Amino acid sequence: MKNAFHVMLIPTLGCPAHCSYCWSSDAGSPKMSIDTVKEIVTWLKEFRNDRVTFTFHGGEPLLAGADFYRQSLPMLSQELSHLKPEFAMQSNLWLLTPEIADILAEYHVPLGTSIDGPEDLNDLQRGEGYFEKTMRGYEIARAHGLRVSFICTFTNYSVKFREEIFNFFLENRFRLKLHPALPSLRNDNPEQWALDPKDYGELLVFLLDKYLDHMGSIEIMNINDLCRCVFTRRGSVCTFVNCTGNTFAVGPDGSIYPCYRFVGMPEWVMGHVRDRPTREELSGSDAWQRMHHFEEYVDKACSGCKHLPYCRGGCPYNAIVPTGGEIAGVDPHCRAYTRIFNEIGTRLNEEMMGASFLDGPKPFKGQRGSGKRPGVMVLIHKVLSQ
């Protein structure tokens, strides 16, 4: 079960990679100091009492170095023990060393990294040599018992090779999470790589079918979450919930933002950890108010949509990019979300007409050797039992 309270720590926005569609890298970014981590700890001691997940993100968080994690992980774990902290990291793994891997393993830090498919396709989008460097880091992570999941970014180019990309992840038995390439407030040409919402919706349905065809041989995290949303009638990842007040990002200098995607943008600063702001004080910031206004906008604009309880208009950042920061629409991927939610819901309803979900998955929709693709009920049963 995911923790609702999520604090993303951005040690730096710098990154040694130069991915074609990346919007989150800043070569001139400073690095977070241990003093800033101490201020984060002091701030959070009295901020709230819920279980918390800390995700080290970037840029490239490993640029902070081994000493940073050797000091920050025990500090966060021990001094905030009442929050029962859990950890995660998103990294390209280029800078992962056995020394750092040992530190991360001690605190059970799962890793997310990024590979866009076979080496040639990946390096076309992410730069020559990217694949080899990431896979070298992956082998170090595996050797130290670290769990690694892979994010695959589908662009308007790579989506044409969806079959080859899926087969790559299947053959390597990599745990997959997909991202559509997104426009950005930081980019002068935001649509260059962006995946069209219609194509994204069809991609999700394609991957649902592929996942069902290969149950037990691959895990697609997005499909798990989407099925959980439909069945439980509530969002289970930040894209599909009201994230304001539950998700925060702390930039290298200690500035507090609504999400890592806003880090480095002064107009989205909510406060600073050195001031130990309360929830009430943060809620008075312009950035918080803009996020809250998005929630109000969604309540009106999506009032007639059956998926509203577990979609919530999608990601606020995605929604404001096309309008230059103004709140005048929902996430442009609404079309994709509607497509996959309808698909899952329709199949689930049809399957439940002929079987009791509480009795578990039925052979007629799921037994190997039957010649039939397992049904969505089989997948939902698997997801909810994890």
Tab-separated table of N, CA and C in Angstrom, residues 65-148:
chain	number	residue	atom	x	y	z
A	65	GLY	N	26.468	12.136	-4.224
A	65	GLY	CA	27.605	11.389	-3.716
A	65	GLY	C	27.303	10.481	-2.539
A	66	ALA	N	28.239	9.567	-2.274
A	66	ALA	CA	28.062	8.560	-1.232
A	66	ALA	C	27.920	9.187	0.152
A	67	ASP	N	28.719	10.194	0.457
A	67	ASP	CA	28.665	10.794	1.799
A	67	ASP	C	27.295	11.389	2.094
A	68	PHE	N	26.658	11.960	1.074
A	68	PHE	CA	25.339	12.542	1.266
A	68	PHE	C	24.364	11.478	1.759
A	69	TYR	N	24.368	10.320	1.133
A	69	TYR	CA	23.425	9.266	1.517
A	69	TYR	C	23.862	8.559	2.800
A	70	ARG	N	25.153	8.475	3.019
A	70	ARG	CA	25.647	7.890	4.259
A	70	ARG	C	25.179	8.685	5.472
A	71	GLN	N	25.014	9.994	5.300
A	71	GLN	CA	24.557	10.843	6.401
A	71	GLN	C	23.041	11.045	6.394
A	72	SER	N	22.455	11.261	5.223
A	72	SER	CA	21.040	11.646	5.172
A	72	SER	C	20.100	10.487	5.469
A	73	LEU	N	20.402	9.280	5.000
A	73	LEU	CA	19.486	8.157	5.211
A	73	LEU	C	19.316	7.809	6.699
A	74	PRO	N	20.390	7.658	7.470
A	74	PRO	CA	20.165	7.400	8.903
A	74	PRO	C	19.515	8.571	9.621
A	75	MET	N	19.811	9.798	9.192
A	75	MET	CA	19.209	10.971	9.810
A	75	MET	C	17.699	10.965	9.611
A	76	LEU	N	17.253	10.759	8.381
A	76	LEU	CA	15.830	10.727	8.076
A	76	LEU	C	15.154	9.540	8.742
A	77	SER	N	15.819	8.391	8.727
A	77	SER	CA	15.232	7.172	9.265
A	77	SER	C	15.099	7.206	10.774
A	78	GLN	N	16.115	7.673	11.452
A	78	GLN	CA	16.132	7.617	12.916
A	78	GLN	C	15.401	8.800	13.552
A	79	GLU	N	15.663	10.008	13.049
A	79	GLU	CA	15.083	11.186	13.691
A	79	GLU	C	13.614	11.385	13.334
A	80	LEU	N	13.170	10.718	12.281
A	80	LEU	CA	11.749	10.770	11.914
A	80	LEU	C	11.118	9.385	12.039
A	81	SER	N	11.621	8.602	12.966
A	81	SER	CA	11.158	7.217	13.104
A	81	SER	C	9.660	7.131	13.394
A	82	HIS	N	9.092	8.192	14.006
A	82	HIS	CA	7.654	8.174	14.302
A	82	HIS	C	6.811	8.223	13.034
A	83	LEU	N	7.427	8.621	11.903
A	83	LEU	CA	6.729	8.655	10.614
A	83	LEU	C	6.923	7.351	9.838
A	84	LYS	N	7.695	6.420	10.418
A	84	LYS	CA	7.975	5.127	9.771
A	84	LYS	C	8.390	5.327	8.311
A	85	PRO	N	9.455	6.104	8.089
A	85	PRO	CA	9.819	6.477	6.718
A	85	PRO	C	10.219	5.296	5.851
A	86	GLU	N	9.783	5.365	4.608
A	86	GLU	CA	10.233	4.460	3.563
A	86	GLU	C	10.933	5.309	2.509
A	87	PHE	N	11.764	4.655	1.690
A	87	PHE	CA	12.593	5.400	0.746
A	87	PHE	C	12.476	4.828	-0.660
A	88	ALA	N	12.767	5.669	-1.631
A	88	ALA	CA	12.848	5.254	-3.030
A	88	ALA	C	13.792	6.217	-3.730
A	89	MET	N	14.234	5.835	-4.897
A	89	MET	CA	15.124	6.707	-5.682
A	89	MET	C	14.858	6.508	-7.162
A	90	GLN	N	14.875	7.613	-7.903
A	90	GLN	CA	14.799	7.578	-9.361
A	90	GLN	C	16.133	8.053	-9.909
A	91	SER	N	16.834	7.189	-10.642
A	91	SER	CA	18.203	7.487	-11.080
A	91	SER	C	18.485	6.799	-12.402
A	92	ASN	N	19.388	7.374	-13.198
A	92	ASN	CA	19.800	6.662	-14.409
A	92	ASN	C	20.861	5.597	-14.102
A	93	LEU	N	21.345	5.554	-12.854
A	93	LEU	CA	22.269	4.541	-12.337
A	93	LEU	C	23.685	4.656	-12.874
A	94	TRP	N	23.975	5.674	-13.660
A	94	TRP	CA	25.328	5.802	-14.202
A	94	TRP	C	26.378	5.911	-13.101
A	95	LEU	N	26.027	6.572	-12.030
A	95	LEU	CA	26.985	6.872	-10.963
A	95	LEU	C	26.862	5.913	-9.781
A	96	LEU	N	26.086	4.855	-9.939
A	96	LEU	CA	25.947	3.890	-8.851
A	96	LEU	C	27.244	3.108	-8.695
A	97	THR	N	27.765	3.094	-7.481
A	97	THR	CA	28.975	2.345	-7.152
A	97	THR	C	28.626	1.292	-6.117
A	98	PRO	N	29.492	0.291	-5.941
A	98	PRO	CA	29.238	-0.680	-4.872
A	98	PRO	C	29.101	-0.015	-3.505
A	99	GLU	N	29.850	1.054	-3.265
A	99	GLU	CA	29.760	1.758	-1.996
A	99	GLU	C	28.368	2.351	-1.789
A	100	ILE	N	27.862	3.052	-2.792
A	100	ILE	CA	26.525	3.643	-2.676
A	100	ILE	C	25.464	2.552	-2.616
A	101	ALA	N	25.639	1.499	-3.403
A	101	ALA	CA	24.666	0.403	-3.402
A	101	ALA	C	24.557	-0.234	-2.019
A	102	ASP	N	25.667	-0.377	-1.323
A	102	ASP	CA	25.642	-0.923	0.035
A	102	ASP	C	24.815	-0.038	0.964
A	103	ILE	N	24.987	1.278	0.845
A	103	ILE	CA	24.254	2.221	1.691
A	103	ILE	C	22.754	2.127	1.398
A	104	LEU	N	22.399	2.118	0.124
A	104	LEU	CA	20.982	2.054	-0.252
A	104	LEU	C	20.360	0.728	0.175
A	105	ALA	N	21.123	-0.354	0.058
A	105	ALA	CA	20.604	-1.665	0.448
A	105	ALA	C	20.321	-1.728	1.950
A	106	GLU	N	21.145	-1.063	2.752
A	106	GLU	CA	20.945	-1.062	4.198
A	106	GLU	C	19.591	-0.467	4.573
A	107	TYR	N	19.125	0.493	3.760
A	107	TYR	CA	17.851	1.160	4.047
A	107	TYR	C	16.740	0.723	3.093
A	108	HIS	N	16.986	-0.379	2.397
A	108	HIS	CA	15.967	-1.008	1.539
A	108	HIS	C	15.371	0.001	0.562
A	109	VAL	N	16.234	0.693	-0.158
A	109	VAL	CA	15.791	1.726	-1.101
A	109	VAL	C	15.568	1.102	-2.478
A	110	PRO	N	14.326	0.947	-2.923
A	110	PRO	CA	14.096	0.468	-4.290
A	110	PRO	C	14.476	1.550	-5.293
A	111	LEU	N	14.925	1.112	-6.437
A	111	LEU	CA	15.387	2.040	-7.465
A	111	LEU	C	14.465	2.019	-8.672
A	112	GLY	N	14.207	3.190	-9.215
A	112	GLY	CA	13.572	3.313	-10.513
A	112	GLY	C	14.598	3.877	-11.465
A	113	THR	N	14.695	3.306	-12.636
A	113	THR	CA	15.599	3.853	-13.635
A	113	THR	C	14.866	3.912	-14.969
A	114	SER	N	15.531	4.403	-15.994
A	114	SER	CA	14.837	4.668	-17.261
A	114	SER	C	15.549	4.000	-18.425
A	115	ILE	N	14.804	3.197	-19.136
A	115	ILE	CA	15.252	2.583	-20.380
A	115	ILE	C	14.056	2.615	-21.326
A	116	ASP	N	14.261	3.060	-22.542
A	116	ASP	CA	13.149	3.221	-23.483
A	116	ASP	C	12.987	2.056	-24.445
A	117	GLY	N	13.624	0.922	-24.131
A	117	GLY	CA	13.502	-0.240	-24.993
A	117	GLY	C	14.863	-0.723	-25.446
A	118	PRO	N	14.920	-1.420	-26.588
A	118	PRO	CA	16.198	-1.932	-27.086
A	118	PRO	C	17.244	-0.825	-27.225
A	119	GLU	N	18.508	-1.214	-27.183
A	119	GLU	CA	19.605	-0.253	-27.093
A	119	GLU	C	19.566	0.811	-28.185
A	120	ASP	N	19.369	0.408	-29.425
A	120	ASP	CA	19.398	1.386	-30.529
A	120	ASP	C	18.299	2.429	-30.368
A	121	LEU	N	17.097	1.988	-30.050
A	121	LEU	CA	15.979	2.913	-29.890
A	121	LEU	C	16.184	3.786	-28.657
A	122	ASN	N	16.608	3.153	-27.573
A	122	ASN	CA	16.855	3.912	-26.345
A	122	ASN	C	17.882	5.022	-26.577
A	123	ASP	N	19.009	4.677	-27.193
A	123	ASP	CA	20.083	5.661	-27.362
A	123	ASP	C	19.726	6.723	-28.387
A	124	LEU	N	18.820	6.402	-29.298
A	124	LEU	CA	18.340	7.418	-30.229
A	124	LEU	C	17.630	8.532	-29.471
A	125	GLN	N	16.866	8.162	-28.447
A	125	GLN	CA	16.102	9.144	-27.681
A	125	GLN	C	16.884	9.719	-26.501
A	126	ARG	N	17.739	8.905	-25.895
A	126	ARG	CA	18.391	9.311	-24.651
A	126	ARG	C	19.876	9.637	-24.806
A	127	GLY	N	20.436	9.376	-25.961
A	127	GLY	CA	21.838	9.715	-26.198
A	127	GLY	C	22.723	8.487	-26.284
A	128	GLU	N	23.723	8.560	-27.136
A	128	GLU	CA	24.625	7.433	-27.373
A	128	GLU	C	25.330	7.029	-26.080
A	129	GLY	N	25.323	5.746	-25.803
A	129	GLY	CA	25.995	5.218	-24.626
A	129	GLY	C	25.124	5.138	-23.395
A	130	TYR	N	23.928	5.726	-23.446
A	130	TYR	CA	23.046	5.732	-22.271
A	130	TYR	C	22.728	4.308	-21.828
A	131	PHE	N	22.313	3.476	-22.758
A	131	PHE	CA	21.875	2.118	-22.442
A	131	PHE	C	22.969	1.354	-21.706
A	132	GLU	N	24.177	1.389	-22.243
A	132	GLU	CA	25.283	0.636	-21.653
A	132	GLU	C	25.590	1.115	-20.231
A	133	LYS	N	25.596	2.421	-20.025
A	133	LYS	CA	25.904	2.966	-18.701
A	133	LYS	C	24.829	2.601	-17.681
A	134	THR	N	23.566	2.662	-18.096
A	134	THR	CA	22.482	2.320	-17.178
A	134	THR	C	22.499	0.834	-16.843
A	135	MET	N	22.734	-0.003	-17.820
A	135	MET	CA	22.748	-1.429	-17.559
A	135	MET	C	23.937	-1.827	-16.696
A	136	ARG	N	25.044	-1.111	-16.803
A	136	ARG	CA	26.171	-1.366	-15.907
A	136	ARG	C	25.769	-1.061	-14.455
A	137	GLY	N	25.077	0.051	-14.248
A	137	GLY	CA	24.577	0.378	-12.917
A	137	GLY	C	23.547	-0.631	-12.428
A	138	TYR	N	22.721	-1.100	-13.346
A	138	TYR	CA	21.700	-2.102	-12.996
A	138	TYR	C	22.340	-3.376	-12.458
A	139	GLU	N	23.432	-3.799	-13.064
A	139	GLU	CA	24.107	-5.007	-12.611
A	139	GLU	C	24.689	-4.818	-11.214
A	140	ILE	N	25.187	-3.619	-10.924
A	140	ILE	CA	25.681	-3.339	-9.574
A	140	ILE	C	24.529	-3.402	-8.580
A	141	ALA	N	23.398	-2.800	-8.962
A	141	ALA	CA	22.221	-2.816	-8.082
A	141	ALA	C	21.777	-4.244	-7.797
A	142	ARG	N	21.693	-5.062	-8.809
A	142	ARG	CA	21.286	-6.463	-8.639
A	142	ARG	C	22.243	-7.214	-7.737
A	143	ALA	N	23.533	-6.961	-7.918
A	143	ALA	CA	24.543	-7.666	-7.127
A	143	ALA	C	24.439	-7.330	-5.639
A	144	HIS	N	23.818	-6.194	-5.341
A	144	HIS	CA	23.673	-5.773	-3.950
A	144	HIS	C	22.241	-5.961	-3.431
A	145	GLY	N	21.444	-6.697	-4.181
A	145	GLY	CA	20.106	-7.044	-3.720
A	145	GLY	C	19.088	-5.929	-3.807
A	146	LEU	N	19.353	-4.909	-4.622
A	146	LEU	CA	18.425	-3.795	-4.753
A	146	LEU	C	17.371	-4.101	-5.817
A	147	ARG	N	16.120	-3.799	-5.514
A	147	ARG	CA	15.051	-3.994	-6.492
A	147	ARG	C	15.042	-2.825	-7.463
A	148	VAL	N	14.989	-3.130	-8.747
A	148	VAL	CA	15.014	-2.097	-9.780
A	148	VAL	C	13.781	-2.226	-10.662
